[in-house]
């Protein structure tokens, strides 16, 4: 944890937990950014087609905190089991649940109790019976090995102190042949030390972001194959604490990654 503003992994995780609890409690803060504008909410975000979102509660859209749309690449089929790592208030799961019917179940894990209470409230509002929310850390998910067909995660892995641990956990949970589909920011190049020392940079998906090459290597080390990483310019704004000169240095280096990988059948 050298040159980081946290004493331990637990300290970083607690900071991230508090940060997202406050965001959910204060809908005005919405996503990662205190100054996120209305037009950047997922209701207007290019990642999701507006017709997909029109049945969803406005409060859910306001509290979602995504940086891509992993469902686009998920190819979900009826009867499949889906797990969302760091599901927050449940946007992706609540969108996906009907595609899994009949017979499929969608699980969401998050350490944020407040977000999960909201997610459960939206689930009831939408009358979805095949969605289950589990409170806990995504490094140790309380589900059996080889029980899940598709794992998604949207803007979360970068926040986890030990990324290898969480990817190993995803590998354990997937059935042979199972798909992993992630949306996550990546950072190409060096983060200015001033931002590395800024706790909010870790909670706003900047300081903990891997490079695409490091992501690929970690996925391969854990055992994933058929790894595809596509990068696109990010469509979210700078957090307000990032200074003008830092924005200049990072422009074009903080990107939106769409990542796919598979656990091959034995
Ligand atoms: C940027 S938000 C994304 C939420 C959701 N995926 C979405 O698209 O709206 C990050 C979420 O990850 C959760 N999270 C971060 N680290 C976690 C961990 N180690 N275990 C469980 N949840 C975690 C936070 O509580 C928060 O809800």
PDB file of N, CA and C in Angstrom, residues 39-122:
ATOM      1  N   UNK A  39     -27.661  14.826 -17.815  1.00  0.00           N
ATOM      2  CA  UNK A  39     -27.585  14.169 -19.128  1.00  0.00           C
ATOM      3  C   UNK A  39     -26.564  13.033 -19.171  1.00  0.00           C
ATOM      4  N   UNK A  40     -25.781  12.862 -18.085  1.00  0.00           N
ATOM      5  CA  UNK A  40     -24.839  11.746 -18.071  1.00  0.00           C
ATOM      6  C   UNK A  40     -25.413  10.525 -17.377  1.00  0.00           C
ATOM      7  N   UNK A  41     -26.658  10.646 -16.888  1.00  0.00           N
ATOM      8  CA  UNK A  41     -27.234   9.486 -16.209  1.00  0.00           C
ATOM      9  C   UNK A  41     -27.562   8.411 -17.235  1.00  0.00           C
ATOM     10  N   UNK A  42     -27.635   7.149 -16.774  1.00  0.00           N
ATOM     11  CA  UNK A  42     -27.768   6.080 -17.761  1.00  0.00           C
ATOM     12  C   UNK A  42     -29.014   6.205 -18.622  1.00  0.00           C
ATOM     13  N   UNK A  43     -30.026   6.904 -18.112  1.00  0.00           N
ATOM     14  CA  UNK A  43     -31.223   7.123 -18.920  1.00  0.00           C
ATOM     15  C   UNK A  43     -30.879   7.762 -20.250  1.00  0.00           C
ATOM     16  N   UNK A  44     -29.799   8.538 -20.239  1.00  0.00           N
ATOM     17  CA  UNK A  44     -29.399   9.224 -21.467  1.00  0.00           C
ATOM     18  C   UNK A  44     -28.082   8.673 -21.994  1.00  0.00           C
ATOM     19  N   UNK A  45     -27.539   7.689 -21.264  1.00  0.00           N
ATOM     20  CA  UNK A  45     -26.212   7.176 -21.618  1.00  0.00           C
ATOM     21  C   UNK A  45     -26.296   6.328 -22.879  1.00  0.00           C
ATOM     22  N   UNK A  46     -25.321   6.496 -23.753  1.00  0.00           N
ATOM     23  CA  UNK A  46     -25.325   5.768 -25.029  1.00  0.00           C
ATOM     24  C   UNK A  46     -25.181   4.259 -24.831  1.00  0.00           C
ATOM     25  N   UNK A  47     -24.744   3.854 -23.632  1.00  0.00           N
ATOM     26  CA  UNK A  47     -24.537   2.408 -23.392  1.00  0.00           C
ATOM     27  C   UNK A  47     -25.854   1.651 -23.438  1.00  0.00           C
ATOM     28  N   UNK A  48     -26.940   2.282 -23.054  1.00  0.00           N
ATOM     29  CA  UNK A  48     -28.232   1.598 -22.974  1.00  0.00           C
ATOM     30  C   UNK A  48     -29.199   2.268 -23.935  1.00  0.00           C
ATOM     31  N   UNK A  49     -29.967   1.460 -24.651  1.00  0.00           N
ATOM     32  CA  UNK A  49     -30.966   2.034 -25.550  1.00  0.00           C
ATOM     33  C   UNK A  49     -32.102   2.609 -24.699  1.00  0.00           C
ATOM     34  N   UNK A  50     -32.567   3.819 -25.018  1.00  0.00           N
ATOM     35  CA  UNK A  50     -33.603   4.447 -24.192  1.00  0.00           C
ATOM     36  C   UNK A  50     -34.829   3.551 -24.003  1.00  0.00           C
ATOM     37  N   UNK A  51     -35.192   2.758 -25.047  1.00  0.00           N
ATOM     38  CA  UNK A  51     -36.403   1.921 -24.887  1.00  0.00           C
ATOM     39  C   UNK A  51     -36.203   0.816 -23.858  1.00  0.00           C
ATOM     40  N   UNK A  52     -34.909   0.446 -23.604  1.00  0.00           N
ATOM     41  CA  UNK A  52     -34.623  -0.571 -22.584  1.00  0.00           C
ATOM     42  C   UNK A  52     -34.944  -0.031 -21.201  1.00  0.00           C
ATOM     43  N   UNK A  53     -34.792   1.274 -21.059  1.00  0.00           N
ATOM     44  CA  UNK A  53     -34.817   1.863 -19.722  1.00  0.00           C
ATOM     45  C   UNK A  53     -36.163   2.468 -19.343  1.00  0.00           C
ATOM     46  N   UNK A  54     -37.058   2.557 -20.325  1.00  0.00           N
ATOM     47  CA  UNK A  54     -38.240   3.386 -20.060  1.00  0.00           C
ATOM     48  C   UNK A  54     -39.172   2.822 -18.991  1.00  0.00           C
ATOM     49  N   UNK A  55     -39.118   1.498 -18.750  1.00  0.00           N
ATOM     50  CA  UNK A  55     -39.988   0.914 -17.717  1.00  0.00           C
ATOM     51  C   UNK A  55     -39.367   1.010 -16.317  1.00  0.00           C
ATOM     52  N   UNK A  56     -38.123   1.443 -16.231  1.00  0.00           N
ATOM     53  CA  UNK A  56     -37.425   1.398 -14.938  1.00  0.00           C
ATOM     54  C   UNK A  56     -37.671   2.657 -14.113  1.00  0.00           C
ATOM     55  N   UNK A  57     -37.710   2.522 -12.776  1.00  0.00           N
ATOM     56  CA  UNK A  57     -37.930   3.700 -11.939  1.00  0.00           C
ATOM     57  C   UNK A  57     -36.825   4.748 -12.143  1.00  0.00           C
ATOM     58  N   UNK A  58     -37.210   6.020 -12.183  1.00  0.00           N
ATOM     59  CA  UNK A  58     -36.240   7.107 -12.409  1.00  0.00           C
ATOM     60  C   UNK A  58     -35.168   7.104 -11.321  1.00  0.00           C
ATOM     61  N   UNK A  59     -35.569   6.772 -10.102  1.00  0.00           N
ATOM     62  CA  UNK A  59     -34.612   6.734  -8.980  1.00  0.00           C
ATOM     63  C   UNK A  59     -33.520   5.695  -9.211  1.00  0.00           C
ATOM     64  N   UNK A  60     -33.913   4.589  -9.804  1.00  0.00           N
ATOM     65  CA  UNK A  60     -32.920   3.539 -10.104  1.00  0.00           C
ATOM     66  C   UNK A  60     -31.918   4.058 -11.128  1.00  0.00           C
ATOM     67  N   UNK A  61     -32.417   4.721 -12.159  1.00  0.00           N
ATOM     68  CA  UNK A  61     -31.507   5.248 -13.181  1.00  0.00           C
ATOM     69  C   UNK A  61     -30.570   6.286 -12.583  1.00  0.00           C
ATOM     70  N   UNK A  62     -31.102   7.079 -11.644  1.00  0.00           N
ATOM     71  CA  UNK A  62     -30.284   8.127 -11.052  1.00  0.00           C
ATOM     72  C   UNK A  62     -29.195   7.556 -10.153  1.00  0.00           C
ATOM     73  N   UNK A  63     -29.434   6.395  -9.556  1.00  0.00           N
ATOM     74  CA  UNK A  63     -28.444   5.856  -8.618  1.00  0.00           C
ATOM     75  C   UNK A  63     -27.474   4.889  -9.300  1.00  0.00           C
ATOM     76  N   UNK A  64     -27.740   4.529 -10.554  1.00  0.00           N
ATOM     77  CA  UNK A  64     -26.842   3.604 -11.246  1.00  0.00           C
ATOM     78  C   UNK A  64     -25.504   4.290 -11.510  1.00  0.00           C
ATOM     79  N   UNK A  65     -24.484   3.489 -11.607  1.00  0.00           N
ATOM     80  CA  UNK A  65     -23.139   4.041 -11.640  1.00  0.00           C
ATOM     81  C   UNK A  65     -22.283   3.233 -12.599  1.00  0.00           C
ATOM     82  N   UNK A  66     -22.751   3.126 -13.828  1.00  0.00           N
ATOM     83  CA  UNK A  66     -22.125   2.201 -14.763  1.00  0.00           C
ATOM     84  C   UNK A  66     -21.098   2.925 -15.640  1.00  0.00           C
ATOM     85  N   UNK A  67     -20.225   2.148 -16.284  1.00  0.00           N
ATOM     86  CA  UNK A  67     -19.283   2.762 -17.220  1.00  0.00           C
ATOM     87  C   UNK A  67     -19.284   2.002 -18.532  1.00  0.00           C
ATOM     88  N   UNK A  68     -20.365   1.282 -18.791  1.00  0.00           N
ATOM     89  CA  UNK A  68     -20.499   0.504 -20.006  1.00  0.00           C
ATOM     90  C   UNK A  68     -21.764  -0.316 -19.875  1.00  0.00           C
ATOM     91  N   UNK A  69     -21.960  -1.237 -20.806  1.00  0.00           N
ATOM     92  CA  UNK A  69     -23.154  -2.077 -20.748  1.00  0.00           C
ATOM     93  C   UNK A  69     -22.764  -3.525 -21.037  1.00  0.00           C
ATOM     94  N   UNK A  70     -22.392  -4.276 -19.978  1.00  0.00           N
ATOM     95  CA  UNK A  70     -21.931  -5.653 -20.218  1.00  0.00           C
ATOM     96  C   UNK A  70     -23.017  -6.545 -20.813  1.00  0.00           C
ATOM     97  N   UNK A  71     -24.272  -6.174 -20.661  1.00  0.00           N
ATOM     98  CA  UNK A  71     -25.364  -7.026 -21.169  1.00  0.00           C
ATOM     99  C   UNK A  71     -25.354  -7.105 -22.695  1.00  0.00           C
ATOM    100  N   UNK A  72     -24.819  -6.054 -23.328  1.00  0.00           N
ATOM    101  CA  UNK A  72     -24.776  -6.032 -24.799  1.00  0.00           C
ATOM    102  C   UNK A  72     -24.070  -7.265 -25.347  1.00  0.00           C
ATOM    103  N   UNK A  73     -23.023  -7.690 -24.643  1.00  0.00           N
ATOM    104  CA  UNK A  73     -22.187  -8.795 -25.141  1.00  0.00           C
ATOM    105  C   UNK A  73     -22.522 -10.115 -24.459  1.00  0.00           C
ATOM    106  N   UNK A  74     -23.517 -10.098 -23.551  1.00  0.00           N
ATOM    107  CA  UNK A  74     -23.707 -11.281 -22.700  1.00  0.00           C
ATOM    108  C   UNK A  74     -24.403 -12.421 -23.426  1.00  0.00           C
ATOM    109  N   UNK A  75     -25.212 -12.125 -24.438  1.00  0.00           N
ATOM    110  CA  UNK A  75     -25.929 -13.170 -25.175  1.00  0.00           C
ATOM    111  C   UNK A  75     -26.725 -14.078 -24.245  1.00  0.00           C
ATOM    112  N   UNK A  76     -27.466 -13.500 -23.325  1.00  0.00           N
ATOM    113  CA  UNK A  76     -28.170 -14.295 -22.300  1.00  0.00           C
ATOM    114  C   UNK A  76     -29.246 -15.167 -22.927  1.00  0.00           C
ATOM    115  N   UNK A  77     -29.404 -16.359 -22.343  1.00  0.00           N
ATOM    116  CA  UNK A  77     -30.420 -17.291 -22.866  1.00  0.00           C
ATOM    117  C   UNK A  77     -31.337 -17.729 -21.735  1.00  0.00           C
ATOM    118  N   UNK A  78     -32.576 -18.076 -22.070  1.00  0.00           N
ATOM    119  CA  UNK A  78     -33.490 -18.567 -21.027  1.00  0.00           C
ATOM    120  C   UNK A  78     -32.864 -19.748 -20.285  1.00  0.00           C
ATOM    121  N   UNK A  79     -33.046 -19.772 -18.987  1.00  0.00           N
ATOM    122  CA  UNK A  79     -32.548 -20.880 -18.172  1.00  0.00           C
ATOM    123  C   UNK A  79     -31.142 -20.664 -17.632  1.00  0.00           C
ATOM    124  N   UNK A  80     -30.442 -19.622 -18.108  1.00  0.00           N
ATOM    125  CA  UNK A  80     -29.066 -19.421 -17.638  1.00  0.00           C
ATOM    126  C   UNK A  80     -29.050 -18.739 -16.260  1.00  0.00           C
ATOM    127  N   UNK A  81     -27.936 -18.973 -15.557  1.00  0.00           N
ATOM    128  CA  UNK A  81     -27.726 -18.267 -14.285  1.00  0.00           C
ATOM    129  C   UNK A  81     -26.730 -17.135 -14.527  1.00  0.00           C
ATOM    130  N   UNK A  82     -27.041 -15.989 -13.935  1.00  0.00           N
ATOM    131  CA  UNK A  82     -26.247 -14.772 -14.137  1.00  0.00           C
ATOM    132  C   UNK A  82     -25.824 -14.242 -12.776  1.00  0.00           C
ATOM    133  N   UNK A  83     -24.603 -13.745 -12.688  1.00  0.00           N
ATOM    134  CA  UNK A  83     -24.131 -13.120 -11.441  1.00  0.00           C
ATOM    135  C   UNK A  83     -23.533 -11.767 -11.782  1.00  0.00           C
ATOM    136  N   UNK A  84     -23.943 -10.734 -11.037  1.00  0.00           N
ATOM    137  CA  UNK A  84     -23.398  -9.385 -11.225  1.00  0.00           C
ATOM    138  C   UNK A  84     -22.528  -9.056 -10.010  1.00  0.00           C
ATOM    139  N   UNK A  85     -21.229  -8.886 -10.238  1.00  0.00           N
ATOM    140  CA  UNK A  85     -20.295  -8.579  -9.144  1.00  0.00           C
ATOM    141  C   UNK A  85     -20.315  -7.070  -8.891  1.00  0.00           C
ATOM    142  N   UNK A  86     -20.777  -6.653  -7.717  1.00  0.00           N
ATOM    143  CA  UNK A  86     -20.887  -5.226  -7.400  1.00  0.00           C
ATOM    144  C   UNK A  86     -22.099  -4.629  -8.098  1.00  0.00           C
ATOM    145  N   UNK A  87     -23.254  -5.211  -7.833  1.00  0.00           N
ATOM    146  CA  UNK A  87     -24.472  -4.867  -8.595  1.00  0.00           C
ATOM    147  C   UNK A  87     -25.054  -3.503  -8.223  1.00  0.00           C
ATOM    148  N   UNK A  88     -24.595  -2.902  -7.121  1.00  0.00           N
ATOM    149  CA  UNK A  88     -25.144  -1.603  -6.718  1.00  0.00           C
ATOM    150  C   UNK A  88     -26.652  -1.677  -6.560  1.00  0.00           C
ATOM    151  N   UNK A  89     -27.364  -0.715  -7.127  1.00  0.00           N
ATOM    152  CA  UNK A  89     -28.827  -0.690  -6.995  1.00  0.00           C
ATOM    153  C   UNK A  89     -29.524  -1.562  -8.049  1.00  0.00           C
ATOM    154  N   UNK A  90     -28.752  -2.328  -8.821  1.00  0.00           N
ATOM    155  CA  UNK A  90     -29.328  -3.436  -9.582  1.00  0.00           C
ATOM    156  C   UNK A  90     -29.680  -3.195 -11.030  1.00  0.00           C
ATOM    157  N   UNK A  91     -29.234  -2.088 -11.625  1.00  0.00           N
ATOM    158  CA  UNK A  91     -29.666  -1.772 -12.993  1.00  0.00           C
ATOM    159  C   UNK A  91     -29.491  -2.952 -13.961  1.00  0.00           C
ATOM    160  N   UNK A  92     -28.283  -3.499 -14.046  1.00  0.00           N
ATOM    161  CA  UNK A  92     -28.028  -4.544 -15.058  1.00  0.00           C
ATOM    162  C   UNK A  92     -28.855  -5.807 -14.785  1.00  0.00           C
ATOM    163  N   UNK A  93     -28.960  -6.184 -13.507  1.00  0.00           N
ATOM    164  CA  UNK A  93     -29.711  -7.401 -13.178  1.00  0.00           C
ATOM    165  C   UNK A  93     -31.184  -7.242 -13.487  1.00  0.00           C
ATOM    166  N   UNK A  94     -31.717  -6.074 -13.166  1.00  0.00           N
ATOM    167  CA  UNK A  94     -33.151  -5.869 -13.361  1.00  0.00           C
ATOM    168  C   UNK A  94     -33.472  -5.780 -14.853  1.00  0.00           C
ATOM    169  N   UNK A  95     -32.495  -5.333 -15.641  1.00  0.00           N
ATOM    170  CA  UNK A  95     -32.683  -5.336 -17.098  1.00  0.00           C
ATOM    171  C   UNK A  95     -32.576  -6.756 -17.662  1.00  0.00           C
ATOM    172  N   UNK A  96     -31.712  -7.579 -17.036  1.00  0.00           N
ATOM    173  CA  UNK A  96     -31.411  -8.897 -17.606  1.00  0.00           C
ATOM    174  C   UNK A  96     -32.412  -9.968 -17.214  1.00  0.00           C
ATOM    175  N   UNK A  97     -33.058  -9.800 -16.054  1.00  0.00           N
ATOM    176  CA  UNK A  97     -33.797 -10.916 -15.438  1.00  0.00           C
ATOM    177  C   UNK A  97     -34.800 -11.564 -16.386  1.00  0.00           C
ATOM    178  N   UNK A  98     -35.539 -10.759 -17.146  1.00  0.00           N
ATOM    179  CA  UNK A  98     -36.592 -11.350 -17.979  1.00  0.00           C
ATOM    180  C   UNK A  98     -35.996 -12.195 -19.115  1.00  0.00           C
ATOM    181  N   UNK A  99     -34.771 -11.858 -19.549  1.00  0.00           N
ATOM    182  CA  UNK A  99     -34.128 -12.654 -20.623  1.00  0.00           C
ATOM    183  C   UNK A  99     -33.742 -14.054 -20.142  1.00  0.00           C
ATOM    184  N   UNK A 100     -33.684 -14.247 -18.832  1.00  0.00           N
ATOM    185  CA  UNK A 100     -33.286 -15.551 -18.276  1.00  0.00           C
ATOM    186  C   UNK A 100     -34.483 -16.466 -18.065  1.00  0.00           C
ATOM    187  N   UNK A 101     -35.657 -15.905 -18.210  1.00  0.00           N
ATOM    188  CA  UNK A 101     -36.863 -16.703 -17.973  1.00  0.00           C
ATOM    189  C   UNK A 101     -37.279 -17.459 -19.236  1.00  0.00           C
ATOM    190  N   UNK A 102     -37.842 -18.664 -19.123  1.00  0.00           N
ATOM    191  CA  UNK A 102     -38.113 -19.343 -17.865  1.00  0.00           C
ATOM    192  C   UNK A 102     -36.885 -20.095 -17.347  1.00  0.00           C
ATOM    193  N   UNK A 103     -36.835 -20.209 -16.048  1.00  0.00           N
ATOM    194  CA  UNK A 103     -35.883 -21.120 -15.412  1.00  0.00           C
ATOM    195  C   UNK A 103     -34.564 -20.525 -14.969  1.00  0.00           C
ATOM    196  N   UNK A 104     -34.207 -19.335 -15.445  1.00  0.00           N
ATOM    197  CA  UNK A 104     -32.898 -18.772 -15.079  1.00  0.00           C
ATOM    198  C   UNK A 104     -32.991 -17.839 -13.878  1.00  0.00           C
ATOM    199  N   UNK A 105     -31.855 -17.701 -13.183  1.00  0.00           N
ATOM    200  CA  UNK A 105     -31.828 -16.847 -11.978  1.00  0.00           C
ATOM    201  C   UNK A 105     -30.708 -15.825 -12.113  1.00  0.00           C
ATOM    202  N   UNK A 106     -30.964 -14.602 -11.634  1.00  0.00           N
ATOM    203  CA  UNK A 106     -29.953 -13.547 -11.635  1.00  0.00           C
ATOM    204  C   UNK A 106     -29.569 -13.232 -10.196  1.00  0.00           C
ATOM    205  N   UNK A 107     -28.265 -13.321  -9.891  1.00  0.00           N
ATOM    206  CA  UNK A 107     -27.768 -12.999  -8.552  1.00  0.00           C
ATOM    207  C   UNK A 107     -26.959 -11.714  -8.614  1.00  0.00           C
ATOM    208  N   UNK A 108     -27.093 -10.902  -7.592  1.00  0.00           N
ATOM    209  CA  UNK A 108     -26.263  -9.706  -7.484  1.00  0.00           C
ATOM    210  C   UNK A 108     -25.583  -9.691  -6.137  1.00  0.00           C
ATOM    211  N   UNK A 109     -24.272  -9.415  -6.131  1.00  0.00           N
ATOM    212  CA  UNK A 109     -23.537  -9.301  -4.863  1.00  0.00           C
ATOM    213  C   UNK A 109     -23.011  -7.885  -4.743  1.00  0.00           C
ATOM    214  N   UNK A 110     -23.151  -7.324  -3.568  1.00  0.00           N
ATOM    215  CA  UNK A 110     -22.561  -6.014  -3.290  1.00  0.00           C
ATOM    216  C   UNK A 110     -22.342  -5.915  -1.786  1.00  0.00           C
ATOM    217  N   UNK A 111     -21.319  -5.133  -1.391  1.00  0.00           N
ATOM    218  CA  UNK A 111     -21.075  -4.951   0.049  1.00  0.00           C
ATOM    219  C   UNK A 111     -21.906  -3.794   0.604  1.00  0.00           C
ATOM    220  N   UNK A 112     -22.568  -3.070  -0.298  1.00  0.00           N
ATOM    221  CA  UNK A 112     -23.306  -1.870   0.117  1.00  0.00           C
ATOM    222  C   UNK A 112     -24.755  -2.236   0.444  1.00  0.00           C
ATOM    223  N   UNK A 113     -25.002  -2.295   1.749  1.00  0.00           N
ATOM    224  CA  UNK A 113     -26.318  -2.715   2.246  1.00  0.00           C
ATOM    225  C   UNK A 113     -27.430  -1.769   1.787  1.00  0.00           C
ATOM    226  N   UNK A 114     -27.095  -0.468   1.775  1.00  0.00           N
ATOM    227  CA  UNK A 114     -28.101   0.537   1.398  1.00  0.00           C
ATOM    228  C   UNK A 114     -28.499   0.354  -0.070  1.00  0.00           C
ATOM    229  N   UNK A 115     -27.506   0.117  -0.923  1.00  0.00           N
ATOM    230  CA  UNK A 115     -27.789  -0.099  -2.355  1.00  0.00           C
ATOM    231  C   UNK A 115     -28.653  -1.341  -2.526  1.00  0.00           C
ATOM    232  N   UNK A 116     -28.337  -2.381  -1.775  1.00  0.00           N
ATOM    233  CA  UNK A 116     -29.095  -3.634  -1.942  1.00  0.00           C
ATOM    234  C   UNK A 116     -30.539  -3.487  -1.460  1.00  0.00           C
ATOM    235  N   UNK A 117     -30.745  -2.692  -0.413  1.00  0.00           N
ATOM    236  CA  UNK A 117     -32.141  -2.445   0.028  1.00  0.00           C
ATOM    237  C   UNK A 117     -32.927  -1.771  -1.087  1.00  0.00           C
ATOM    238  N   UNK A 118     -32.272  -0.806  -1.735  1.00  0.00           N
ATOM    239  CA  UNK A 118     -32.946  -0.119  -2.855  1.00  0.00           C
ATOM    240  C   UNK A 118     -33.201  -1.103  -4.007  1.00  0.00           C
ATOM    241  N   UNK A 119     -32.182  -1.904  -4.290  1.00  0.00           N
ATOM    242  CA  UNK A 119     -32.289  -2.862  -5.409  1.00  0.00           C
ATOM    243  C   UNK A 119     -33.470  -3.799  -5.176  1.00  0.00           C
ATOM    244  N   UNK A 120     -33.605  -4.252  -3.924  1.00  0.00           N
ATOM    245  CA  UNK A 120     -34.695  -5.174  -3.595  1.00  0.00           C
ATOM    246  C   UNK A 120     -36.053  -4.467  -3.745  1.00  0.00           C
ATOM    247  N   UNK A 121     -36.080  -3.206  -3.364  1.00  0.00           N
ATOM    248  CA  UNK A 121     -37.317  -2.412  -3.527  1.00  0.00           C
ATOM    249  C   UNK A 121     -37.690  -2.288  -5.021  1.00  0.00           C
ATOM    250  N   UNK A 122     -36.704  -2.024  -5.879  1.00  0.00           N
ATOM    251  CA  UNK A 122     -36.981  -1.913  -7.324  1.00  0.00           C
ATOM    252  C   UNK A 122     -37.413  -3.266  -7.891  1.00  0.00           C
TER     253      UNK A 122
END
